[in-house]
JSON list of C-alpha atoms in Angstrom, two decimals:
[
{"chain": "Y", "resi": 1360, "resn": "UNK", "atom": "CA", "xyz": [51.90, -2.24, 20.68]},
{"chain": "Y", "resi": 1361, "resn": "UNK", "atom": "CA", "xyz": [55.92, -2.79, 20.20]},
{"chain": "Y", "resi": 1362, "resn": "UNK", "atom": "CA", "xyz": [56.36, 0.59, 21.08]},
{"chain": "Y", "resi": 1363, "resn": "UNK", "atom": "CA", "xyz": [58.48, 2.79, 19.51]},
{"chain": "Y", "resi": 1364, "resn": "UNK", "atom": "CA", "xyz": [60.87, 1.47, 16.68]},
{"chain": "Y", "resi": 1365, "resn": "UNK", "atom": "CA", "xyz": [64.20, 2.56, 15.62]},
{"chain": "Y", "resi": 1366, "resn": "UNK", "atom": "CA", "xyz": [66.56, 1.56, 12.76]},
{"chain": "Y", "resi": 1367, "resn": "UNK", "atom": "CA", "xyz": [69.46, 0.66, 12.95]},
{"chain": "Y", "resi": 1368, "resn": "UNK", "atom": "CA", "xyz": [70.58, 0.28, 16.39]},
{"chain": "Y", "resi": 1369, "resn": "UNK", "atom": "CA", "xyz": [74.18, 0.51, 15.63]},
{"chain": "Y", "resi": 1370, "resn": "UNK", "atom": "CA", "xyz": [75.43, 2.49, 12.69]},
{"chain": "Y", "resi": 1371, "resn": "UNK", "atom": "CA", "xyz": [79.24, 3.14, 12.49]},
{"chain": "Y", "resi": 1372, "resn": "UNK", "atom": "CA", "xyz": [80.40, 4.93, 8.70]},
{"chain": "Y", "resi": 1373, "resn": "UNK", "atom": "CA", "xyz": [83.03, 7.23, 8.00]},
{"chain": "Y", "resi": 1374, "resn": "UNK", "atom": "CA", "xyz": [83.33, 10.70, 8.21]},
{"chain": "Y", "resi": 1375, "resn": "UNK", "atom": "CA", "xyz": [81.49, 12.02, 4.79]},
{"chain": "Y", "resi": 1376, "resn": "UNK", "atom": "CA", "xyz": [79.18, 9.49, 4.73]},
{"chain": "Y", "resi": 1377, "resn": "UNK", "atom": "CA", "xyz": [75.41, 10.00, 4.46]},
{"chain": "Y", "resi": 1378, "resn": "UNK", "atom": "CA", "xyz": [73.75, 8.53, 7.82]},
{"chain": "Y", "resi": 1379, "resn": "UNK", "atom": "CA", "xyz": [69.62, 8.12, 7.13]},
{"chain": "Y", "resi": 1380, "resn": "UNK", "atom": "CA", "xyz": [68.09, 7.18, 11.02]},
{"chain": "Y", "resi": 1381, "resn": "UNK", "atom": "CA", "xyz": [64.65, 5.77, 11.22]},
{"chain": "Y", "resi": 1382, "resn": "UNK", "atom": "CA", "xyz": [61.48, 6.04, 13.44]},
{"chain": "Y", "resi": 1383, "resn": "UNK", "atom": "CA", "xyz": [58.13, 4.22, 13.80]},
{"chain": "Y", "resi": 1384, "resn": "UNK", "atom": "CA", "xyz": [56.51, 6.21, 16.33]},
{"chain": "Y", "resi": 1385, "resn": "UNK", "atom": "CA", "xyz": [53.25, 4.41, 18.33]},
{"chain": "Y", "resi": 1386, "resn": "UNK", "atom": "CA", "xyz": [50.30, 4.31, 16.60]},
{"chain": "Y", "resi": 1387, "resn": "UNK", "atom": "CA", "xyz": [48.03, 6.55, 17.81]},
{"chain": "Y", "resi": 1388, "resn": "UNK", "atom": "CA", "xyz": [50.37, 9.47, 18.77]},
{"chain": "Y", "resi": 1389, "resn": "UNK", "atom": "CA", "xyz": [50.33, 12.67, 16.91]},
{"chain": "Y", "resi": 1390, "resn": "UNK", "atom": "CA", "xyz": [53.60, 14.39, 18.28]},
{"chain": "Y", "resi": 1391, "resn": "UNK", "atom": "CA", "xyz": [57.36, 12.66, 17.28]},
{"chain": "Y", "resi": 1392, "resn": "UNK", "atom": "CA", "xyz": [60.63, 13.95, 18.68]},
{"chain": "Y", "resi": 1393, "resn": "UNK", "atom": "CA", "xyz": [64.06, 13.71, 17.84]},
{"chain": "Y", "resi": 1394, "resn": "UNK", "atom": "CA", "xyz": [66.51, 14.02, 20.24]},
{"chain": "Y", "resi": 1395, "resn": "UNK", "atom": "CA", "xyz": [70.59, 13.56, 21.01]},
{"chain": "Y", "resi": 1396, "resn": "UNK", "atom": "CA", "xyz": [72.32, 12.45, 24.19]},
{"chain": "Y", "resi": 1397, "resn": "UNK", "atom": "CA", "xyz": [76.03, 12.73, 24.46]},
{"chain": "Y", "resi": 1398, "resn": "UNK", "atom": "CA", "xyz": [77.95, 12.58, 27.62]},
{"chain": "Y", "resi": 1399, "resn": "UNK", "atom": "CA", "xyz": [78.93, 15.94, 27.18]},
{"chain": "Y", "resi": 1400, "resn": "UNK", "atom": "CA", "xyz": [75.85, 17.96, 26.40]},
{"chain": "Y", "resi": 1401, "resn": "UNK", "atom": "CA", "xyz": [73.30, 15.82, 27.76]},
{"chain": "Y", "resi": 1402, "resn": "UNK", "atom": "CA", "xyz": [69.83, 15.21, 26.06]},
{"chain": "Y", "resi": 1403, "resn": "UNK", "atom": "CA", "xyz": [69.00, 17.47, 23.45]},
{"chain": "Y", "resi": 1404, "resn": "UNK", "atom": "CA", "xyz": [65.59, 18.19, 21.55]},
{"chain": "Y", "resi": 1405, "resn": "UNK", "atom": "CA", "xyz": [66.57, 18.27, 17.46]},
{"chain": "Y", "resi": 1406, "resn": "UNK", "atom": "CA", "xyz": [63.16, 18.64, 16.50]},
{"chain": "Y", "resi": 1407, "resn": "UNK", "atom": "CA", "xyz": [59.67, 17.40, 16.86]},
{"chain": "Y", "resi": 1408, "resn": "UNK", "atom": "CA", "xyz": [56.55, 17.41, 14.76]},
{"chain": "Y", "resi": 1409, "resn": "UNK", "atom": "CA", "xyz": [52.85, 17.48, 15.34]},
{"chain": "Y", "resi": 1410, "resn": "UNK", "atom": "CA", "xyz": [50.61, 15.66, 13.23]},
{"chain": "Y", "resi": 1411, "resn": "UNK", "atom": "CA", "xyz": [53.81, 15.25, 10.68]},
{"chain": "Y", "resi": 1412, "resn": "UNK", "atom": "CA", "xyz": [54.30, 18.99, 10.55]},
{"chain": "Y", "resi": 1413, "resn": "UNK", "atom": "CA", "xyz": [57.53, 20.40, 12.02]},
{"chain": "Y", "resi": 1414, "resn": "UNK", "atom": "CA", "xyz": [56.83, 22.54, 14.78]},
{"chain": "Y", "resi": 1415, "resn": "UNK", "atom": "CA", "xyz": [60.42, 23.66, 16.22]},
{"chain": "Y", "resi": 1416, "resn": "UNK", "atom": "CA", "xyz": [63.38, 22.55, 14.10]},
{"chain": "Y", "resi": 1417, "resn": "UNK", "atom": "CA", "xyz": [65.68, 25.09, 16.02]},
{"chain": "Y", "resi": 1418, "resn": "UNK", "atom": "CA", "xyz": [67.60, 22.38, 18.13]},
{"chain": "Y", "resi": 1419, "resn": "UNK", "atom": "CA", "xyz": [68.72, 20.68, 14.63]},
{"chain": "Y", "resi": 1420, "resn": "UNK", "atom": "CA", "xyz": [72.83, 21.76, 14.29]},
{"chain": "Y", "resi": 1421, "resn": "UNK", "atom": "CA", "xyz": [73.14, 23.10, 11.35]},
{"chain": "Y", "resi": 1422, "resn": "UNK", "atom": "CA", "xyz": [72.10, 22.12, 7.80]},
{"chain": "Y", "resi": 1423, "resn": "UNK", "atom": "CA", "xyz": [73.66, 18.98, 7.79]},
{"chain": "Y", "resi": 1424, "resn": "UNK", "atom": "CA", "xyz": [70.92, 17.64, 9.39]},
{"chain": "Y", "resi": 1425, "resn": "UNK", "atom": "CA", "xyz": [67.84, 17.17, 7.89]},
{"chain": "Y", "resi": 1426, "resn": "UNK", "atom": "CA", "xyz": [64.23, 15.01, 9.22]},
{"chain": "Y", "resi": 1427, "resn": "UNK", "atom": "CA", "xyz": [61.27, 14.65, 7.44]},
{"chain": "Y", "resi": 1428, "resn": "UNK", "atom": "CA", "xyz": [57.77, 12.80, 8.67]},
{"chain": "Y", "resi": 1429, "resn": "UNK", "atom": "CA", "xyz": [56.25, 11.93, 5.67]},
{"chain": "Y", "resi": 1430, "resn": "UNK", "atom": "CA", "xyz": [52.86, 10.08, 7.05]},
{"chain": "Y", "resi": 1431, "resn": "UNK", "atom": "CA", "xyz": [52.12, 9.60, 10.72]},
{"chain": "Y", "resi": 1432, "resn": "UNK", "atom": "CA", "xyz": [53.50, 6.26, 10.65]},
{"chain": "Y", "resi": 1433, "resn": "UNK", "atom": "CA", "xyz": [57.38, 7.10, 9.80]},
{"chain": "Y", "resi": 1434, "resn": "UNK", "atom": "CA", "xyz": [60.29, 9.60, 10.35]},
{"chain": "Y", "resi": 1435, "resn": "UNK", "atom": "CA", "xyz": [63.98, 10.01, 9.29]},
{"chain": "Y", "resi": 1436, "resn": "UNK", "atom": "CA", "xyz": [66.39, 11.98, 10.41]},
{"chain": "Y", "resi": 1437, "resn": "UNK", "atom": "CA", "xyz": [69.16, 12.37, 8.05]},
{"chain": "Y", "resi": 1438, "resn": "UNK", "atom": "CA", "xyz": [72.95, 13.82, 8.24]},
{"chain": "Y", "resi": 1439, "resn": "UNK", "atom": "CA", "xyz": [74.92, 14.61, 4.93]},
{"chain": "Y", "resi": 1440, "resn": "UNK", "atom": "CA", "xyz": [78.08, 14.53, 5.35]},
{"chain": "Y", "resi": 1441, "resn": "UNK", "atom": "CA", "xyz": [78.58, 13.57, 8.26]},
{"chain": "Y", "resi": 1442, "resn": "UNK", "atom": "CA", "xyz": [81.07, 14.53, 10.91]},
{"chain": "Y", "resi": 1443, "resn": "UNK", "atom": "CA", "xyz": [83.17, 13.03, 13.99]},
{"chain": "Y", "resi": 1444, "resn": "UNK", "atom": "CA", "xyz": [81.35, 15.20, 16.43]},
{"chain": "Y", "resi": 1445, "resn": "UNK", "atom": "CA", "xyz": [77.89, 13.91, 15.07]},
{"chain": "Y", "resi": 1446, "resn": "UNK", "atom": "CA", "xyz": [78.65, 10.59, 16.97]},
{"chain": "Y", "resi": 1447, "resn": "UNK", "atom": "CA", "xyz": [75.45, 10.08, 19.99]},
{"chain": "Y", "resi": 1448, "resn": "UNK", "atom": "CA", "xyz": [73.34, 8.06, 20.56]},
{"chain": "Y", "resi": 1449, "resn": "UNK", "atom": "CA", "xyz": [69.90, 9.23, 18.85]},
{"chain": "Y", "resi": 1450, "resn": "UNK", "atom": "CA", "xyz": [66.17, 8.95, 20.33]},
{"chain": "Y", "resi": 1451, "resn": "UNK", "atom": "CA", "xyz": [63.08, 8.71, 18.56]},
{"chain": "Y", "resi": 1452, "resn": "UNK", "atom": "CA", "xyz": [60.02, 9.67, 20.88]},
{"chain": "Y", "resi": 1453, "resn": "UNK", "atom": "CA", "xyz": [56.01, 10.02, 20.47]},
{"chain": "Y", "resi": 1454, "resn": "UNK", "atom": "CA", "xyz": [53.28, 10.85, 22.61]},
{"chain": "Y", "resi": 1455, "resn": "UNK", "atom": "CA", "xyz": [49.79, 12.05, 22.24]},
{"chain": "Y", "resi": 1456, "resn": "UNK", "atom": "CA", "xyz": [50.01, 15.42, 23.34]},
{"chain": "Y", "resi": 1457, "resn": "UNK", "atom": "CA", "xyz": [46.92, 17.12, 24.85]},
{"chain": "Y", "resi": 1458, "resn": "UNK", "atom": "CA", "xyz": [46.83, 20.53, 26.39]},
{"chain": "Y", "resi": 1459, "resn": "UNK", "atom": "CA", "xyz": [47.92, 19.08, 29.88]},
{"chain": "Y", "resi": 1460, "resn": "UNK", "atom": "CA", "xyz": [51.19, 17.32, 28.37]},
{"chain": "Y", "resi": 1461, "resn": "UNK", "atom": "CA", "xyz": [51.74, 13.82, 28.50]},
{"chain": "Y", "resi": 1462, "resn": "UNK", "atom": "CA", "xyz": [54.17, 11.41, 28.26]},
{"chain": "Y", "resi": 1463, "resn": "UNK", "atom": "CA", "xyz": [56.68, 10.88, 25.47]},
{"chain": "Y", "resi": 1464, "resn": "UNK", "atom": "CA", "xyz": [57.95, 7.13, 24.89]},
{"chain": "Y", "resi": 1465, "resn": "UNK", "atom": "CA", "xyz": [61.36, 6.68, 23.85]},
{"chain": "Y", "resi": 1466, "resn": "UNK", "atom": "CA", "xyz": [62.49, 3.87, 21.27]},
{"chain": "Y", "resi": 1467, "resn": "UNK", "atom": "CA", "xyz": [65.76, 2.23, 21.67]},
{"chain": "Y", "resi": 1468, "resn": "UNK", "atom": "CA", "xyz": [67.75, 4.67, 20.34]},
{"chain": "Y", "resi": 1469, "resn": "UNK", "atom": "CA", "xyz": [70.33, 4.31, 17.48]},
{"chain": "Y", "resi": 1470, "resn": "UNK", "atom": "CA", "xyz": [74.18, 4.66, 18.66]},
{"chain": "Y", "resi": 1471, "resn": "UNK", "atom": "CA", "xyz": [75.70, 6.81, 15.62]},
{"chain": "Y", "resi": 1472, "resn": "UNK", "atom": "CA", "xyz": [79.90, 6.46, 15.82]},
{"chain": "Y", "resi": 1473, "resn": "UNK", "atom": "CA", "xyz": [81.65, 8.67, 12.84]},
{"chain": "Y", "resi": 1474, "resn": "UNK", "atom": "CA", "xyz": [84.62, 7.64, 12.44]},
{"chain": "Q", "resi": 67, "resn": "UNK", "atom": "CA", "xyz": [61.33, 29.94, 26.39]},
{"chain": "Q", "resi": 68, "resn": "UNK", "atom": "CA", "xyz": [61.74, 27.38, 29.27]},
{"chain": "Q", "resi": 69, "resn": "UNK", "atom": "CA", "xyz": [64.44, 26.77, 31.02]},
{"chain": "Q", "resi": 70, "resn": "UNK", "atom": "CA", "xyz": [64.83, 23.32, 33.49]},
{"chain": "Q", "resi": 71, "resn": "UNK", "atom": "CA", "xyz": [67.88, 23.29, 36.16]},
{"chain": "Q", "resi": 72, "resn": "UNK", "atom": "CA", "xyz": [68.61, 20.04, 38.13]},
{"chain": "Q", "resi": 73, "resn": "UNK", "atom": "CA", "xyz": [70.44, 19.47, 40.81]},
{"chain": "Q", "resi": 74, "resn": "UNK", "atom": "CA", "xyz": [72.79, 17.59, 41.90]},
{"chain": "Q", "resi": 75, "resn": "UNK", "atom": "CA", "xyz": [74.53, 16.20, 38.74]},
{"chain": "Q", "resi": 76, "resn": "UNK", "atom": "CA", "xyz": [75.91, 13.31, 40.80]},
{"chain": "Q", "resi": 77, "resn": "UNK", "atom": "CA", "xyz": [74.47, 11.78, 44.31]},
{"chain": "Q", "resi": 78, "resn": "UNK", "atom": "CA", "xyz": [75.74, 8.69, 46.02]},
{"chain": "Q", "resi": 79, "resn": "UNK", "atom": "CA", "xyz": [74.12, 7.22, 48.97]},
{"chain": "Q", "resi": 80, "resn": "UNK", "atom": "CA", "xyz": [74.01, 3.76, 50.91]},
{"chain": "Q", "resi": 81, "resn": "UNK", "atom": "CA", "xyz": [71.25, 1.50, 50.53]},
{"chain": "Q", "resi": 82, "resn": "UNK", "atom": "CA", "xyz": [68.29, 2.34, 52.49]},
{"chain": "Q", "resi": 83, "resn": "UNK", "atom": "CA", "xyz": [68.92, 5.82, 52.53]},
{"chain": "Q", "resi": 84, "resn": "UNK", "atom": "CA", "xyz": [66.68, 8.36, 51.06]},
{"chain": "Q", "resi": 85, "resn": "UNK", "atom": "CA", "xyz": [67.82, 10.34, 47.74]},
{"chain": "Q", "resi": 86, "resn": "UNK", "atom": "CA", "xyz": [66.15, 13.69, 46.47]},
{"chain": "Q", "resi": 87, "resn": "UNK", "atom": "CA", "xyz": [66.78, 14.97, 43.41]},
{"chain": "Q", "resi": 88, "resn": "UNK", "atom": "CA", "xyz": [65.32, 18.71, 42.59]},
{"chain": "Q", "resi": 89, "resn": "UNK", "atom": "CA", "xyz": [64.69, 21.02, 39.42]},
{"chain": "Q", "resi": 90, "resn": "UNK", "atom": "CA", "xyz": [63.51, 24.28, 38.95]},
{"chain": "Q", "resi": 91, "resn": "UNK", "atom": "CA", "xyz": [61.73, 25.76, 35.96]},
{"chain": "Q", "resi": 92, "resn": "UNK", "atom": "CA", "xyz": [61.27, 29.32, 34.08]},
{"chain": "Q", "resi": 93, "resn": "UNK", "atom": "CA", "xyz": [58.44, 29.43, 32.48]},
{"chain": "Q", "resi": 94, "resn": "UNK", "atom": "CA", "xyz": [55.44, 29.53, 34.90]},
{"chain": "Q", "resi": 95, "resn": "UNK", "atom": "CA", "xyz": [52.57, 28.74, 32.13]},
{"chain": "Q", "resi": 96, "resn": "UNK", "atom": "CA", "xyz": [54.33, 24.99, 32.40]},
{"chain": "Q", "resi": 97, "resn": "UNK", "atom": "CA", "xyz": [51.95, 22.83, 33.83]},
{"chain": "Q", "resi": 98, "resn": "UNK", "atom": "CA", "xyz": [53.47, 19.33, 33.44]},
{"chain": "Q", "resi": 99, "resn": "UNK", "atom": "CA", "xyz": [56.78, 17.93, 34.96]},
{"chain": "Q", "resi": 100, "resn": "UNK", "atom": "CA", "xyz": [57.85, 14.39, 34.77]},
{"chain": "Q", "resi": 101, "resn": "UNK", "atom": "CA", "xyz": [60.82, 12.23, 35.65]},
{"chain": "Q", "resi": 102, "resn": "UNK", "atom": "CA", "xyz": [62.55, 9.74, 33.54]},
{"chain": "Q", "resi": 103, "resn": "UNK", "atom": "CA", "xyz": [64.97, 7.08, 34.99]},
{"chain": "Q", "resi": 104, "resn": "UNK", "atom": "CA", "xyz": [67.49, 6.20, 32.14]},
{"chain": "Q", "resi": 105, "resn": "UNK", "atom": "CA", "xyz": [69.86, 3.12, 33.48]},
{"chain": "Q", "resi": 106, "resn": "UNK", "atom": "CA", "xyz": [73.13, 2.49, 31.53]},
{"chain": "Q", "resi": 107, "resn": "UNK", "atom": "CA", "xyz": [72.78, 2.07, 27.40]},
{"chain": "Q", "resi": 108, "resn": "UNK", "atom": "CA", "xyz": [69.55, 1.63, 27.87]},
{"chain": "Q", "resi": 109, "resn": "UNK", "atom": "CA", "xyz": [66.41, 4.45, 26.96]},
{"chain": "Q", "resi": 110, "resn": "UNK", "atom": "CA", "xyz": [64.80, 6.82, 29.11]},
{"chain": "Q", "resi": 111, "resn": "UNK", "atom": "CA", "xyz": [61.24, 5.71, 31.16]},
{"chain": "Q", "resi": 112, "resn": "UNK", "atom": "CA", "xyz": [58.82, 7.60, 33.05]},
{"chain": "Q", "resi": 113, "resn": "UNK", "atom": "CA", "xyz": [59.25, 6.92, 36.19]},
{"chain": "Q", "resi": 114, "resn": "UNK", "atom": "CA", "xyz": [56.66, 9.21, 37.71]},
{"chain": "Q", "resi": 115, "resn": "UNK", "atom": "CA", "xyz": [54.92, 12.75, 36.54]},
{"chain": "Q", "resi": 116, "resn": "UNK", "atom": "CA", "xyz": [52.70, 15.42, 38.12]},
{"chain": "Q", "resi": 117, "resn": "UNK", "atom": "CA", "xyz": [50.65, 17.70, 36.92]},
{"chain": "Q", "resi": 118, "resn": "UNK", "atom": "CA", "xyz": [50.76, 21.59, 38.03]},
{"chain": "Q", "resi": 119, "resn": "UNK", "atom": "CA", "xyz": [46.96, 21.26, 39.88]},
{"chain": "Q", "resi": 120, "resn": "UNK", "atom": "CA", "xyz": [48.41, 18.43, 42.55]},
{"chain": "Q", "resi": 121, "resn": "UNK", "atom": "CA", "xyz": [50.87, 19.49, 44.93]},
{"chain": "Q", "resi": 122, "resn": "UNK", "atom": "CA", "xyz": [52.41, 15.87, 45.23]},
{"chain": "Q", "resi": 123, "resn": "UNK", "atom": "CA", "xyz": [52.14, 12.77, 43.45]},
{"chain": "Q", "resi": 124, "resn": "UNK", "atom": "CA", "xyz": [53.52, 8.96, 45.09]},
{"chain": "Q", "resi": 125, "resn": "UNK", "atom": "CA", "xyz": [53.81, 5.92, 44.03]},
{"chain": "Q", "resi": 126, "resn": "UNK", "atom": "CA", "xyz": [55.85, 2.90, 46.31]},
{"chain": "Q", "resi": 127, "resn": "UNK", "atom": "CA", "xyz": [58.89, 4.48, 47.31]},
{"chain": "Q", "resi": 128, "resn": "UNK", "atom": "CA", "xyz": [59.16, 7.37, 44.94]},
{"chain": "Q", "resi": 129, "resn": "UNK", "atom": "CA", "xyz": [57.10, 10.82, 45.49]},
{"chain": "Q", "resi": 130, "resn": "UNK", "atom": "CA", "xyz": [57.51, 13.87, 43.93]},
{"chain": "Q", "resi": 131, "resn": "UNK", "atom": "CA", "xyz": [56.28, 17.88, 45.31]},
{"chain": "Q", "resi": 132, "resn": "UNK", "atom": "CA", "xyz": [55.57, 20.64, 42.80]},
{"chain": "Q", "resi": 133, "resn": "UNK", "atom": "CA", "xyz": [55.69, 24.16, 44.32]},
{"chain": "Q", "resi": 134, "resn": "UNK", "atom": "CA", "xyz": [54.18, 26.25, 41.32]},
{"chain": "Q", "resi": 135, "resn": "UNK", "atom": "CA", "xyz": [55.14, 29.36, 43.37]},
{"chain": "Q", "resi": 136, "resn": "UNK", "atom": "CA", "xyz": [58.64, 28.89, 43.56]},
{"chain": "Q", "resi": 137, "resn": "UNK", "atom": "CA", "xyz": [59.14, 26.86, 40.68]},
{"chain": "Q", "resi": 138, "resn": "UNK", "atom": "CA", "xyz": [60.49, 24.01, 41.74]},
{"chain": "Q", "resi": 139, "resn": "UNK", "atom": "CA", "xyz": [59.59, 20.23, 41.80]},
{"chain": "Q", "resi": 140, "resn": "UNK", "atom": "CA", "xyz": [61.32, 17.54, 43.70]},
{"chain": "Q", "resi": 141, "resn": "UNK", "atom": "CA", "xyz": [61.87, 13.60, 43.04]},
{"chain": "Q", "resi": 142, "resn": "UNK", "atom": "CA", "xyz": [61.99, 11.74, 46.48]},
{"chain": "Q", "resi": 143, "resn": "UNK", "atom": "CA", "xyz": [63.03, 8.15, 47.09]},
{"chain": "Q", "resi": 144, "resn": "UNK", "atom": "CA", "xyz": [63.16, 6.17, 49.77]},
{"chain": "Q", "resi": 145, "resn": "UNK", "atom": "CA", "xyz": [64.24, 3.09, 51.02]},
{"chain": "Q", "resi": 146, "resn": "UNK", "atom": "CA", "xyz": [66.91, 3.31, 47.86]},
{"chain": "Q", "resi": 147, "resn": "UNK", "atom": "CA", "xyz": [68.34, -0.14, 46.51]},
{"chain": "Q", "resi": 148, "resn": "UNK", "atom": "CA", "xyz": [71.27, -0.78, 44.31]},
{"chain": "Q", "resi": 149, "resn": "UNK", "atom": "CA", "xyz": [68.85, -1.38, 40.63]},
{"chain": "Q", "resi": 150, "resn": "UNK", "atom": "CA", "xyz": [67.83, 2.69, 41.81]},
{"chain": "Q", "resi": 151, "resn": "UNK", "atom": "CA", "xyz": [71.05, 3.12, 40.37]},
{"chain": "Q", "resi": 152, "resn": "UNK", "atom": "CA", "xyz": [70.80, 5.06, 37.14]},
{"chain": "Q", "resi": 153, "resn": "UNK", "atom": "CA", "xyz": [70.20, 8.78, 35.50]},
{"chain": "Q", "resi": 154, "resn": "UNK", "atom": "CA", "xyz": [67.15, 10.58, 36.65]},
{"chain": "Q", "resi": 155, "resn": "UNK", "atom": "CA", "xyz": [66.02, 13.63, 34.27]},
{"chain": "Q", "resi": 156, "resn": "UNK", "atom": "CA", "xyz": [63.67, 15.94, 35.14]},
{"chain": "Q", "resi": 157, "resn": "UNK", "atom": "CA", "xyz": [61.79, 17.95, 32.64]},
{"chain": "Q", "resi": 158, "resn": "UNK", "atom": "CA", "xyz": [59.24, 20.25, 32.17]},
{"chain": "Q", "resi": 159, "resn": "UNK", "atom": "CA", "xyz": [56.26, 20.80, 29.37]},
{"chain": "Q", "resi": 160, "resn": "UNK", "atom": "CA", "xyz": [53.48, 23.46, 28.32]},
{"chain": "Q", "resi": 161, "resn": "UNK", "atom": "CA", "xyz": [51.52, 20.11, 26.94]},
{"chain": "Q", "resi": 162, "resn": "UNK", "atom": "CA", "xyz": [49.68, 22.56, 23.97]},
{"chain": "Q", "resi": 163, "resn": "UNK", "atom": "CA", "xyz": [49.88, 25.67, 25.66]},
{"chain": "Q", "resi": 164, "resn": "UNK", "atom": "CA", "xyz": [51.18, 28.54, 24.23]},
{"chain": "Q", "resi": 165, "resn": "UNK", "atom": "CA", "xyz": [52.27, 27.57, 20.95]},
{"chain": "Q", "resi": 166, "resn": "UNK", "atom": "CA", "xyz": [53.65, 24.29, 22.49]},
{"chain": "Q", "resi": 167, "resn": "UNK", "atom": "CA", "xyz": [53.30, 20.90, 21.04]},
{"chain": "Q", "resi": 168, "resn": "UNK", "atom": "CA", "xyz": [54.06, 19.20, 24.12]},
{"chain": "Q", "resi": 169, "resn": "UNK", "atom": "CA", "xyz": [57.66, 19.46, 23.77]},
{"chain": "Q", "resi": 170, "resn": "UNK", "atom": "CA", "xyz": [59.90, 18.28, 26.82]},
{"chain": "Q", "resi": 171, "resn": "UNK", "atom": "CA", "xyz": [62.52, 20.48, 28.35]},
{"chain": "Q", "resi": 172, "resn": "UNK", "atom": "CA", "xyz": [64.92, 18.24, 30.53]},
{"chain": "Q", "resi": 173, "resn": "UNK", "atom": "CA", "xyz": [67.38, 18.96, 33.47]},
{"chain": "Q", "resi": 174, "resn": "UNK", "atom": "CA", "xyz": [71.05, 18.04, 32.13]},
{"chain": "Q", "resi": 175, "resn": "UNK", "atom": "CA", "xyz": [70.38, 14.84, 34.75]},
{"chain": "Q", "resi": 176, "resn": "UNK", "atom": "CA", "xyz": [71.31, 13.65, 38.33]},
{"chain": "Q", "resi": 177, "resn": "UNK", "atom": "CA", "xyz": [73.77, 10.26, 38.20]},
{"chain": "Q", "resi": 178, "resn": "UNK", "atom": "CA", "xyz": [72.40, 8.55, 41.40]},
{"chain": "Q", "resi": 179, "resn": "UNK", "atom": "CA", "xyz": [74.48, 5.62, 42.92]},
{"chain": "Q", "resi": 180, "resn": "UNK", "atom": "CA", "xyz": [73.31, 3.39, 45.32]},
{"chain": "Q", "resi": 181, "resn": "UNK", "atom": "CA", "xyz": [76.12, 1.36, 47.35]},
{"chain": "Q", "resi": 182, "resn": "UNK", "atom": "CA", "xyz": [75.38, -1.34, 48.84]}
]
């Protein structure tokens, strides 16, 4: 398996702009998480589904931000308009989540810069 | 809901030496608490995880100890060497306990430096 996929890697766009992230998770796993790491606040949880259905959306900023999972193959998480302070580095992570927890794989990442 | 503290948020230490890194948790139902090692741009990897009916987990020269009692769980490596030199996060999950989906809640993260 390639393991988790994210597009783009690198997205830089001005402040306004509409910024659409993408996620393959790993085949297989029925639970996908967004997160955001800045230097400042760490590694945050923006949301995650569960067999594509959005369990906890309560870590997503405000309504600028926006993710759907529309089969369990793909996600997006989308920001519109985008702002300055929306500039992180964004994970994409899956795992097949039993009742005793297990591991979440994280894709690249995509480095978001607002300018 | 859970809450995960780590300390130290920075730890230096010579080569050889032995670095511990340790978290506690809130929520007592959690029941599974891994660590990630995230080195410079890059993503974060499990390094090692333990599950809350084993009291401690090793593998080479990293070992971790749960105490479900005080809640608190403790990454342990020895022998450090300079490519030990990253971001460790700790984090702790209810798997589908609860509610949970398996959501991760992580430690804010320990910057470890290994001189050589």
């Amino acid at each position: 398996d390639a393991g988790v996929i994210q597009s783009p890697r690198h997205e830089v766009t001005e402040m306004g702009q509409e910024v659409t992230l993408r996620c393959k998770p790993i085949s297989g796993h029925n639970s996908l998480f967004w997160y955001r790491q800045t230097m400042m606040r760490g590694l945050e949880l923006l949301i995650y589904f569960n067999n594509n259905v959005p369990i906890d959306d309560s870590g997503m900023p405000e309504d600028r931000f926006s993710a759907k999972m529309p089969n369990a193959s793909f996600s997006t998480l989308k920001i519109q308009p985008s702002e300055p302070r929306d500039s992180a580095v964004y994970f994409c992570a899956s795992s097949f989540t039993t009742s005793g927890g297990n591991e979440q794989f994280f894709g690249p990442g995509t480095r978001l810069t607002v300018l | 809901g859970e809450n995960v503290e780590q300390h130290p948020s920075t730890l230096s230490v010579q080569e050889g030496d032995s670095a511990v890194i340790k978290c506690t948790y809130s929520d007592s139902a959690s029941n599974y608490f891994p660590w990630y090692k995230q080195e410079l741009g890059k993503r974060p990897q499990l390094i090692i995880d333990i599950r809350s009916n084993v009291g401690e987990k090793k593998d080479q020269r990293i070992a971790v100890t749960l105490n479900k009692t005080a809640k608190h769980f403790s990454l342990h490596i020895t022998e450090t060497q300079p490519e030990d030199s990253a971001v460790y996060f700790c984090a702790a999950s209810l798997g589908s306990l609860g509610g949970s989906q398996g959501n991760l809640i992580f430690g804010k993260g320990t910057k470890l430096s290994v001189k050589p």
